[in-house]
XYZ file of N, CA and C in Angstrom:
705
model
N 168.898 86.637 172.312
C 168.223 86.768 171.022
C 166.754 86.395 171.124
N 166.210 86.589 172.330
C 164.790 86.328 172.516
C 163.961 87.283 171.652
N 163.083 86.744 170.849
C 162.203 87.564 170.023
C 160.888 87.766 170.766
N 160.460 89.003 170.921
C 159.212 89.286 171.644
C 157.997 89.092 170.751
N 156.825 89.079 171.369
C 155.587 89.037 170.594
C 155.390 90.363 169.875
N 154.738 90.307 168.736
C 154.434 91.508 167.980
C 155.439 91.844 166.904
N 156.594 91.198 166.936
C 157.620 91.469 165.933
C 157.579 90.466 164.784
N 156.955 89.329 165.013
C 156.850 88.303 163.987
C 155.381 88.014 163.702
N 155.065 87.766 162.462
C 153.697 87.486 162.058
C 153.275 86.088 162.502
N 151.968 85.852 162.643
C 151.489 84.495 162.936
C 151.910 83.497 161.861
N 152.049 83.993 160.631
C 152.505 83.108 159.542
C 153.934 82.638 159.761
N 154.658 83.307 160.651
C 156.020 82.896 160.994
C 156.044 82.078 162.279
N 155.332 82.555 163.294
C 155.402 81.906 164.607
C 154.679 80.571 164.659
N 153.540 80.466 163.997
C 152.759 79.223 164.074
C 153.458 78.046 163.374
N 153.992 78.226 162.155
C 154.745 77.119 161.556
C 155.970 76.720 162.379
N 156.641 77.719 162.986
C 157.806 77.413 163.817
C 157.391 76.575 165.023
N 156.247 76.906 165.619
C 155.752 76.133 166.762
C 155.384 74.719 166.333
N 154.794 74.586 165.153
C 154.444 73.261 164.649
C 155.703 72.407 164.450
N 156.751 73.036 163.914
C 158.025 72.329 163.736
C 158.584 71.899 165.086
N 158.511 72.793 166.071
C 159.056 72.473 167.382
C 158.271 71.356 168.066
N 156.970 71.285 167.863
C 156.193 70.189 168.436
C 156.714 68.842 167.928
N 157.046 68.808 166.656
C 157.603 67.585 166.076
C 158.984 67.306 166.655
N 159.812 68.349 166.760
C 161.171 68.192 167.284
C 161.140 67.738 168.740
N 160.240 68.326 169.548
C 160.129 67.910 170.953
C 159.727 66.450 171.056
N 158.796 66.037 170.224
C 158.356 64.636 170.238
C 159.518 63.706 169.887
N 160.260 64.069 168.847
C 161.404 63.252 168.442
C 162.460 63.224 169.539
N 162.675 64.367 170.195
C 163.673 64.441 171.260
C 163.329 63.481 172.398
N 162.068 63.487 172.809
C 161.651 62.555 173.861
C 161.858 61.109 173.426
N 161.557 60.828 172.172
C 161.722 59.460 171.666
C 163.191 59.074 171.583
N 164.034 60.018 171.173
C 165.453 59.725 170.981
C 166.149 59.394 172.293
N 165.887 60.203 173.323
C 166.619 60.006 174.577
C 165.898 59.076 175.533
N 164.615 58.773 175.256
C 163.867 57.787 176.036
C 164.014 58.011 177.540
N 163.478 59.133 178.017
C 163.618 59.496 179.424
C 163.026 58.449 180.369
N 161.975 57.772 179.916
C 161.349 56.777 180.779
C 162.330 55.661 181.116
N 163.156 55.274 180.136
C 164.126 54.203 180.344
C 165.525 54.728 180.645
N 165.663 56.025 180.712
C 166.979 56.624 180.905
C 166.883 57.725 181.954
N 166.319 57.389 183.113
C 166.033 58.391 184.135
C 167.296 58.991 184.748
N 168.431 58.296 184.610
C 169.683 58.838 185.143
C 170.082 60.121 184.422
N 169.531 60.334 183.225
C 169.868 61.528 182.455
C 169.074 62.750 182.905
N 167.950 62.527 183.589
C 167.064 63.632 183.977
C 167.761 64.665 184.854
N 168.507 64.274 185.917
C 169.199 65.296 186.716
C 170.194 66.112 185.911
N 170.889 65.465 184.970
C 171.854 66.186 184.140
C 171.152 67.208 183.254
N 170.017 66.824 182.678
C 169.253 67.753 181.843
C 168.755 68.925 182.679
N 168.300 68.635 183.899
C 167.812 69.697 184.783
C 168.930 70.671 185.143
N 170.120 70.148 185.441
C 171.260 71.018 185.759
C 171.646 71.868 184.556
N 171.627 71.262 183.378
C 171.963 72.002 182.160
C 170.937 73.093 181.882
N 169.657 72.797 182.123
C 168.606 73.796 181.928
C 168.798 74.968 182.887
N 169.155 74.656 184.139
C 169.390 75.713 185.119
C 170.587 76.572 184.726
N 171.644 75.925 184.226
C 172.836 76.641 183.770
C 172.490 77.582 182.617
N 171.724 77.085 181.653
C 171.322 77.899 180.517
C 170.413 79.044 180.958
N 169.548 78.761 181.901
C 168.629 79.786 182.412
C 169.399 80.968 182.993
N 170.408 80.669 183.803
C 171.199 81.729 184.433
C 171.928 82.561 183.376
N 172.516 81.892 182.394
C 173.256 82.615 181.354
C 172.356 83.567 180.580
N 171.144 83.124 180.277
C 170.259 83.922 179.439
C 169.585 85.075 180.177
N 169.786 85.160 181.477
C 169.190 86.260 182.237
C 169.967 87.564 182.072
N 171.177 87.491 181.519
C 172.004 88.687 181.336
C 171.992 89.072 179.860
N 171.229 90.101 179.516
C 170.975 90.475 178.130
C 171.611 91.802 177.740
N 172.010 91.865 176.467
C 172.445 93.113 175.853
C 171.404 93.485 174.798
N 170.706 94.623 174.906
C 169.695 94.986 173.913
C 170.292 95.106 172.516
N 169.506 94.694 171.525
C 169.922 94.763 170.127
C 168.863 95.534 169.357
N 169.301 96.351 168.391
C 168.376 97.093 167.538
C 167.385 96.120 166.905
N 166.109 96.469 166.968
C 165.090 95.627 166.366
C 164.222 94.942 167.388
N 164.534 95.110 168.688
C 163.679 94.551 169.719
C 164.161 93.240 170.293
N 165.306 92.715 169.836
C 165.819 91.459 170.358
C 166.928 91.740 171.367
N 167.756 90.720 171.642
C 168.824 90.876 172.623
C 169.940 89.903 172.308
N 171.105 90.153 172.892
C 172.250 89.248 172.756
C 172.650 88.781 174.148
N 172.982 87.523 174.262
C 173.347 86.943 175.557
C 173.938 85.561 175.319
N 174.653 85.068 176.309
C 175.136 83.695 176.244
C 173.950 82.756 176.439
N 174.070 81.544 175.910
C 172.979 80.570 175.976
C 173.422 79.264 176.633
N 174.605 78.799 176.269
C 175.097 77.543 176.819
C 174.603 76.315 176.099
N 173.896 76.488 174.989
C 173.272 75.355 174.304
C 174.290 74.374 173.735
N 175.408 74.880 173.227
C 176.416 73.982 172.652
C 177.086 73.159 173.742
N 177.400 73.787 174.867
C 177.969 73.044 175.990
C 176.997 71.977 176.468
N 175.721 72.310 176.537
C 174.713 71.338 176.952
C 174.690 70.161 175.978
N 174.787 70.461 174.675
C 174.805 69.396 173.674
C 176.028 68.506 173.835
N 177.152 69.102 174.187
C 178.377 68.327 174.393
C 178.233 67.403 175.596
N 177.590 67.891 176.641
C 177.471 67.119 177.878
C 176.399 66.044 177.813
N 175.231 66.369 177.285
C 174.114 65.414 177.325
C 173.580 65.037 175.948
N 174.214 65.532 174.898
C 173.768 65.210 173.550
C 172.818 66.262 173.007
N 172.790 66.469 171.696
C 171.966 67.528 171.108
C 170.467 67.342 171.286
N 169.996 66.087 171.287
C 168.557 65.874 171.464
C 168.126 66.232 172.881
N 168.937 65.872 173.854
C 168.634 66.264 175.232
C 168.776 67.776 175.405
N 169.703 68.386 174.664
C 169.871 69.841 174.723
C 168.612 70.553 174.240
N 167.939 69.970 173.266
C 166.681 70.554 172.789
C 165.700 70.706 173.948
N 165.563 69.666 174.752
C 164.621 69.697 175.869
C 165.086 70.640 176.963
N 166.380 70.618 177.279
C 166.912 71.459 178.358
C 166.748 72.937 178.033
N 167.180 73.346 176.842
C 167.124 74.763 176.474
C 165.679 75.192 176.216
N 164.872 74.318 175.632
C 163.461 74.652 175.403
C 162.737 74.891 176.720
N 163.012 74.047 177.715
C 162.395 74.225 179.035
C 162.733 75.596 179.603
N 164.002 75.968 179.473
C 164.435 77.281 179.951
C 163.698 78.408 179.240
N 163.607 78.326 177.933
C 162.958 79.385 177.145
C 161.473 79.490 177.468
N 160.815 78.372 177.668
C 159.380 78.382 177.986
C 159.139 79.003 179.355
N 159.960 78.638 180.339
C 159.833 79.221 181.675
C 160.078 80.728 181.630
N 161.099 81.145 180.893
C 161.402 82.572 180.798
C 160.260 83.344 180.153
N 159.641 82.761 179.133
C 158.557 83.447 178.434
C 157.328 83.603 179.324
N 156.946 82.536 180.021
C 155.713 82.570 180.805
C 155.870 83.283 182.148
N 157.024 83.139 182.787
C 157.192 83.679 184.136
C 157.912 85.024 184.186
N 158.776 85.283 183.204
C 159.595 86.491 183.263
C 159.387 87.431 182.074
N 158.572 87.031 181.116
C 158.327 87.876 179.962
C 159.542 88.065 179.084
N 160.501 87.140 179.181
C 161.720 87.220 178.370
C 161.508 86.394 177.110
N 161.132 87.072 176.023
C 160.738 86.369 174.808
C 159.228 86.216 174.795
N 158.622 86.339 173.631
C 157.173 86.271 173.537
C 156.627 84.867 173.676
N 155.405 84.765 174.186
C 154.750 83.462 174.309
C 154.406 82.917 172.927
N 153.903 83.781 172.056
C 153.598 83.342 170.694
C 154.870 83.044 169.906
N 155.991 83.618 170.355
C 157.270 83.423 169.658
C 158.088 82.276 170.249
N 157.498 81.488 171.149
C 158.236 80.387 171.778
C 158.792 79.422 170.730
N 157.986 79.111 169.729
C 158.442 78.178 168.700
C 159.665 78.689 167.961
N 159.656 79.965 167.611
C 160.777 80.561 166.890
C 162.019 80.611 167.775
N 161.850 81.072 169.021
C 162.989 81.161 169.932
C 163.600 79.790 170.210
N 162.748 78.793 170.382
C 163.255 77.437 170.607
C 163.949 76.897 169.352
N 163.402 77.207 168.197
C 164.035 76.769 166.961
C 165.440 77.341 166.832
N 165.600 78.614 167.181
C 166.902 79.267 167.065
C 167.895 78.772 168.096
N 167.479 78.793 169.372
C 168.422 78.536 170.465
C 168.452 77.089 170.947
N 167.370 76.333 170.717
C 167.317 74.953 171.209
C 167.479 73.923 170.103
N 167.527 74.364 168.850
C 167.717 73.427 167.734
C 168.917 73.838 166.884
N 168.830 75.017 166.269
C 169.907 75.457 165.379
C 171.231 75.552 166.119
N 171.215 76.159 167.288
C 172.469 76.364 168.025
C 173.104 75.068 168.525
N 172.390 74.216 169.256
C 173.050 73.007 169.763
C 173.438 72.024 168.673
N 172.616 71.855 167.658
C 172.933 70.874 166.621
C 174.093 71.333 165.744
N 174.081 72.615 165.354
C 175.190 73.116 164.533
C 176.475 73.146 165.340
N 176.386 73.621 166.579
C 177.571 73.671 167.430
C 178.133 72.301 167.731
N 177.265 71.338 167.991
C 177.717 69.987 168.298
C 178.421 69.359 167.093
N 177.871 69.591 165.895
C 178.496 69.055 164.676
C 179.887 69.654 164.485
N 180.014 70.959 164.706
C 181.319 71.624 164.576
C 182.285 71.107 165.636
N 181.786 70.933 166.847
C 182.615 70.414 167.944
C 183.165 69.026 167.607
N 182.309 68.142 167.129
C 182.745 66.787 166.796
C 183.753 66.813 165.648
N 183.543 67.709 164.678
C 184.433 67.808 163.525
C 185.825 68.260 163.943
N 185.910 69.267 164.800
C 187.205 69.816 165.196
C 187.876 68.959 166.264
N 187.098 68.525 167.240
C 187.676 67.784 168.364
C 188.107 66.377 167.979
N 187.313 65.724 167.131
C 187.651 64.359 166.749
C 187.747 63.455 167.968
N 188.877 62.775 168.097
C 189.104 61.877 169.227
C 190.013 62.501 170.284
N 190.123 63.822 170.262
C 190.974 64.513 171.232
C 190.464 64.283 172.647
N 191.372 64.244 173.597
C 191.027 64.040 174.999
C 190.261 65.245 175.527
N 189.216 64.973 176.293
C 188.453 66.064 176.891
C 189.364 66.932 177.763
N 189.303 68.234 177.557
C 190.136 69.149 178.314
C 191.472 69.444 177.674
N 191.805 68.720 176.590
C 193.062 68.989 175.887
C 192.957 70.305 175.129
N 194.089 70.783 174.610
C 194.087 72.053 173.887
C 193.181 71.985 172.662
N 193.281 70.907 171.898
C 192.447 70.781 170.704
C 190.970 70.704 171.090
N 190.655 69.980 172.136
C 189.278 69.869 172.588
C 188.744 71.216 173.046
N 189.557 71.971 173.755
C 189.134 73.290 174.236
C 188.890 74.245 173.076
N 189.779 74.174 172.071
C 189.590 75.002 170.875
C 188.282 74.617 170.184
N 188.010 73.325 170.116
C 186.777 72.843 169.484
C 185.550 73.368 170.215
N 185.593 73.343 171.536
C 184.471 73.837 172.336
C 184.251 75.327 172.082
N 185.332 76.099 172.099
C 185.211 77.544 171.898
C 184.654 77.858 170.509
N 185.241 77.272 169.485
C 184.807 77.555 168.107
C 183.362 77.120 167.893
N 183.015 75.948 168.408
C 181.658 75.439 168.240
C 180.644 76.343 168.929
N 180.955 76.767 170.149
C 180.047 77.650 170.880
C 179.931 79.002 170.185
N 181.055 79.523 169.706
C 181.066 80.823 169.030
C 180.231 80.783 167.748
N 180.470 79.778 166.921
C 179.732 79.690 165.656
C 178.274 79.355 165.910
N 178.014 78.480 166.866
C 176.640 78.082 167.150
C 175.753 79.248 167.541
N 176.239 80.105 168.434
C 175.419 81.232 168.866
C 175.283 82.278 167.760
N 176.282 82.406 166.910
C 176.176 83.346 165.797
C 175.198 82.848 164.736
N 175.139 81.552 164.529
C 174.151 81.005 163.592
C 172.742 81.210 164.125
N 172.574 81.036 165.427
C 171.263 81.285 166.029
C 170.900 82.763 165.917
N 171.878 83.645 166.140
C 171.644 85.078 165.995
C 171.317 85.465 164.566
N 172.003 84.823 163.617
C 171.721 85.068 162.204
C 170.291 84.675 161.864
N 169.863 83.520 162.373
C 168.493 83.061 162.120
C 167.480 84.064 162.673
N 167.740 84.565 163.876
C 166.833 85.546 164.470
C 166.800 86.832 163.648
N 167.963 87.260 163.164
C 168.020 88.458 162.335
C 167.243 88.300 161.040
N 167.375 87.133 160.431
C 166.640 86.866 159.184
C 165.141 86.840 159.442
N 164.750 86.191 160.527
C 163.318 86.093 160.856
C 162.707 87.468 161.079
N 163.443 88.355 161.738
C 162.938 89.713 161.923
C 162.989 90.510 160.624
N 164.074 90.348 159.871
C 164.283 91.161 158.684
C 163.344 90.877 157.534
N 162.821 89.644 157.459
C 161.927 89.317 156.339
C 160.498 89.779 156.581
N 160.173 90.158 157.804
C 158.790 90.552 158.102
C 158.327 91.743 157.269
N 159.100 92.845 157.181
C 158.637 93.986 156.370
C 158.512 93.663 154.885
N 159.190 92.611 154.444
C 159.117 92.251 153.027
C 157.800 91.580 152.666
N 157.255 90.820 153.595
C 156.080 89.996 153.279
C 154.785 90.460 153.930
N 154.902 91.265 154.992
C 153.691 91.629 155.731
C 153.607 93.143 155.859
N 152.780 93.749 154.971
C 152.661 95.206 154.906
C 151.192 95.625 154.931
N 150.973 96.823 155.427
C 149.632 97.408 155.386
C 149.343 97.915 153.974
N 148.128 98.387 153.759
C 147.741 98.866 152.432
C 148.593 100.038 151.975
N 149.075 100.832 152.943
C 149.896 101.988 152.591
C 151.385 101.652 152.484
N 151.717 100.372 152.627
C 153.105 99.941 152.496
C 153.876 99.889 153.803
N 153.255 100.321 154.899
C 153.937 100.297 156.200
C 154.049 98.855 156.697
N 155.176 98.496 157.269
C 155.348 97.120 157.758
C 154.431 96.830 158.943
N 153.818 95.667 158.938
C 152.952 95.257 160.044
C 153.743 94.584 161.156
N 154.853 93.969 160.780
C 155.681 93.261 161.755
C 157.152 93.517 161.447
N 157.989 93.315 162.459
C 159.425 93.413 162.259
C 159.955 94.820 162.311
N 159.479 95.663 161.416
C 159.800 97.097 161.386
C 161.225 97.400 160.918
N 162.135 96.427 160.940
C 163.504 96.652 160.476
C 163.815 95.670 159.348
N 164.457 96.171 158.306
C 164.755 95.353 157.141
C 165.905 94.389 157.422
N 166.142 93.483 156.484
C 167.275 92.562 156.595
C 168.590 93.317 156.703
N 168.679 94.444 155.990
C 169.913 95.235 155.993
C 170.226 95.812 157.362
N 169.213 95.899 158.232
C 169.418 96.421 159.585
C 169.461 95.282 160.609
N 168.495 94.378 160.527
C 168.346 93.330 161.539
C 169.516 92.353 161.550
N 169.921 91.874 160.377
C 170.994 90.876 160.317
C 172.331 91.448 160.792
N 172.790 92.611 160.275
C 174.059 93.165 160.782
C 174.012 93.470 162.280
N 172.857 93.937 162.770
C 172.745 94.252 164.200
C 172.924 93.006 165.049
N 172.293 91.913 164.643
C 172.408 90.667 165.392
C 173.820 90.097 165.297
N 174.380 90.095 164.104
C 175.719 89.525 163.934
C 176.786 90.373 164.618
N 176.609 91.681 164.627
C 177.594 92.552 165.272
C 177.691 92.258 166.763
N 176.555 92.245 167.433
C 176.579 92.037 168.882
C 176.966 90.609 169.252
N 176.567 89.644 168.435
C 176.887 88.256 168.770
C 178.334 87.893 168.419
N 178.833 88.435 167.332
C 180.209 88.112 166.951
C 181.230 88.797 167.844
N 180.905 90.004 168.335
C 181.866 90.760 169.139
C 181.686 90.585 170.645
N 180.485 90.283 171.082
C 180.229 90.234 172.528
C 179.723 88.861 172.981
N 178.531 88.488 172.543
C 177.934 87.237 173.021
C 178.734 86.015 172.583
N 179.269 86.041 171.354
C 180.015 84.903 170.845
C 181.261 84.572 171.647
N 182.174 85.540 171.828
C 183.354 85.269 172.653
C 182.997 84.873 174.080
N 181.980 85.533 174.650
C 181.556 85.184 176.005
C 181.035 83.754 176.055
N 180.245 83.380 175.069
C 179.729 82.010 174.984
C 180.865 81.008 174.908
N 181.867 81.297 174.084
C 182.989 80.386 173.932
C 183.791 80.230 175.211
N 184.100 81.339 175.857
C 184.895 81.291 177.093
C 184.138 80.565 178.193
N 182.873 80.891 178.370
C 182.074 80.238 179.407
C 181.989 78.738 179.159
N 181.813 78.347 177.907
C 181.695 76.927 177.575
C 182.979 76.175 177.897
N 184.124 76.765 177.546
C 185.416 76.124 177.827
C 185.638 76.011 179.331
N 185.374 77.099 180.061
C 185.581 77.087 181.507
C 184.618 76.124 182.202
N 183.374 76.107 181.748
C 182.389 75.230 182.364
C 182.724 73.763 182.126
N 183.180 73.432 180.916
C 183.568 72.055 180.642
C 184.777 71.666 181.486
N 185.721 72.595 181.640
C 186.878 72.329 182.494
C 186.460 72.074 183.928
N 185.469 72.824 184.401
C 184.959 72.627 185.762
C 184.332 71.243 185.904
N 183.543 70.858 184.895
C 182.898 69.541 184.929
C 183.945 68.433 184.938
N 184.975 68.575 184.127
C 186.040 67.562 184.070
C 186.707 67.403 185.432
N 186.891 68.512 186.128
C 187.614 68.475 187.402
C 186.738 68.090 188.580
N 185.514 68.617 188.630
C 184.698 68.442 189.824
C 183.461 67.554 189.632
N 183.059 67.296 188.402
C 181.886 66.447 188.162
C 182.141 65.503 186.998
N 183.193 64.696 187.084
C 183.540 63.807 185.967
C 182.476 62.765 185.644
N 181.556 62.517 186.588
C 180.500 61.538 186.310
C 179.606 61.986 185.152
N 179.522 63.306 184.917
C 178.752 63.795 183.785
C 179.400 63.443 182.459
N 180.714 63.243 182.457
C 181.433 62.940 181.223
C 181.130 61.550 180.715
N 180.760 60.663 181.592
C 180.362 59.318 181.165
C 179.108 59.415 180.329
N 178.176 60.242 180.790
C 176.949 60.468 180.047
C 177.244 61.163 178.727
N 178.168 62.101 178.733
C 178.548 62.813 177.513
C 179.083 61.854 176.479
N 179.913 60.914 176.908
C 180.484 59.951 175.970
C 179.403 59.062 175.387
N 178.447 58.633 176.223
C 177.367 57.791 175.741
C 176.489 58.525 174.754
N 176.221 59.815 175.032
C 175.393 60.607 174.123
C 176.074 60.797 172.781
N 177.403 60.859 172.776
C 178.129 60.939 171.505
C 177.807 59.720 170.645
N 177.867 58.557 171.252
C 177.603 57.321 170.519
C 176.162 57.284 170.043
N 175.211 57.660 170.942
C 173.800 57.640 170.576
C 173.521 58.591 169.432
N 174.127 59.790 169.471
C 173.891 60.786 168.433
C 174.437 60.311 167.094
N 175.612 59.679 167.117
C 176.201 59.188 165.876
C 175.367 58.050 165.312
N 174.763 57.233 166.175
C 173.965 56.098 165.717
C 172.633 56.515 165.157
N 172.161 57.718 165.513
C 170.855 58.160 165.073
C 170.917 59.158 163.925
N 172.115 59.400 163.401
C 172.264 60.338 162.280
C 172.643 59.587 161.017
């Protein structure tokens, strides 16, 4: 759901970037990397995992794309605030080095995939999973549902952001200056591809990846448990 440059107005991208600057600052303060350096390798691994997932795109009408992100799984493993940094790092690298997503649209893309997705997904995961054992049936269902809903909410946000452009930014003759597709086109297009393709893929990958971590890298689960406590204490 990377949004390219030219599809969103500066009145949309600049406020989103300003919001993200605040969110990034809070994220650094929340996880305190200077005093919590053991978390840095985990964040780096999560960023690499998210980077790989987002390299496989399905084009979507309106100039965007659908793909797995891994943001909810990252939030489960290292906490939602750390997920903001991990996924944002991935999106920034993709924009500058690979042209995947616009540079001016970095704030919007990070808001969708590094904030809306991990925080909403993590909240849903905690609600459904409760105190269920990691890897249990209930926990796995929670991971799948959280990842599925999280990526669809991010896709919905991207669809709305594209769809409102023709409503507010028009030339003198009424032609849209940005977006080019209305809400009636952009939102259904994003939700269709994410609900039928990217969403199920996101859910399955998240469940399988968490199962892999439980079996082969259980040391990451200690950090996951601590981040649960930290996140609950800061909300």
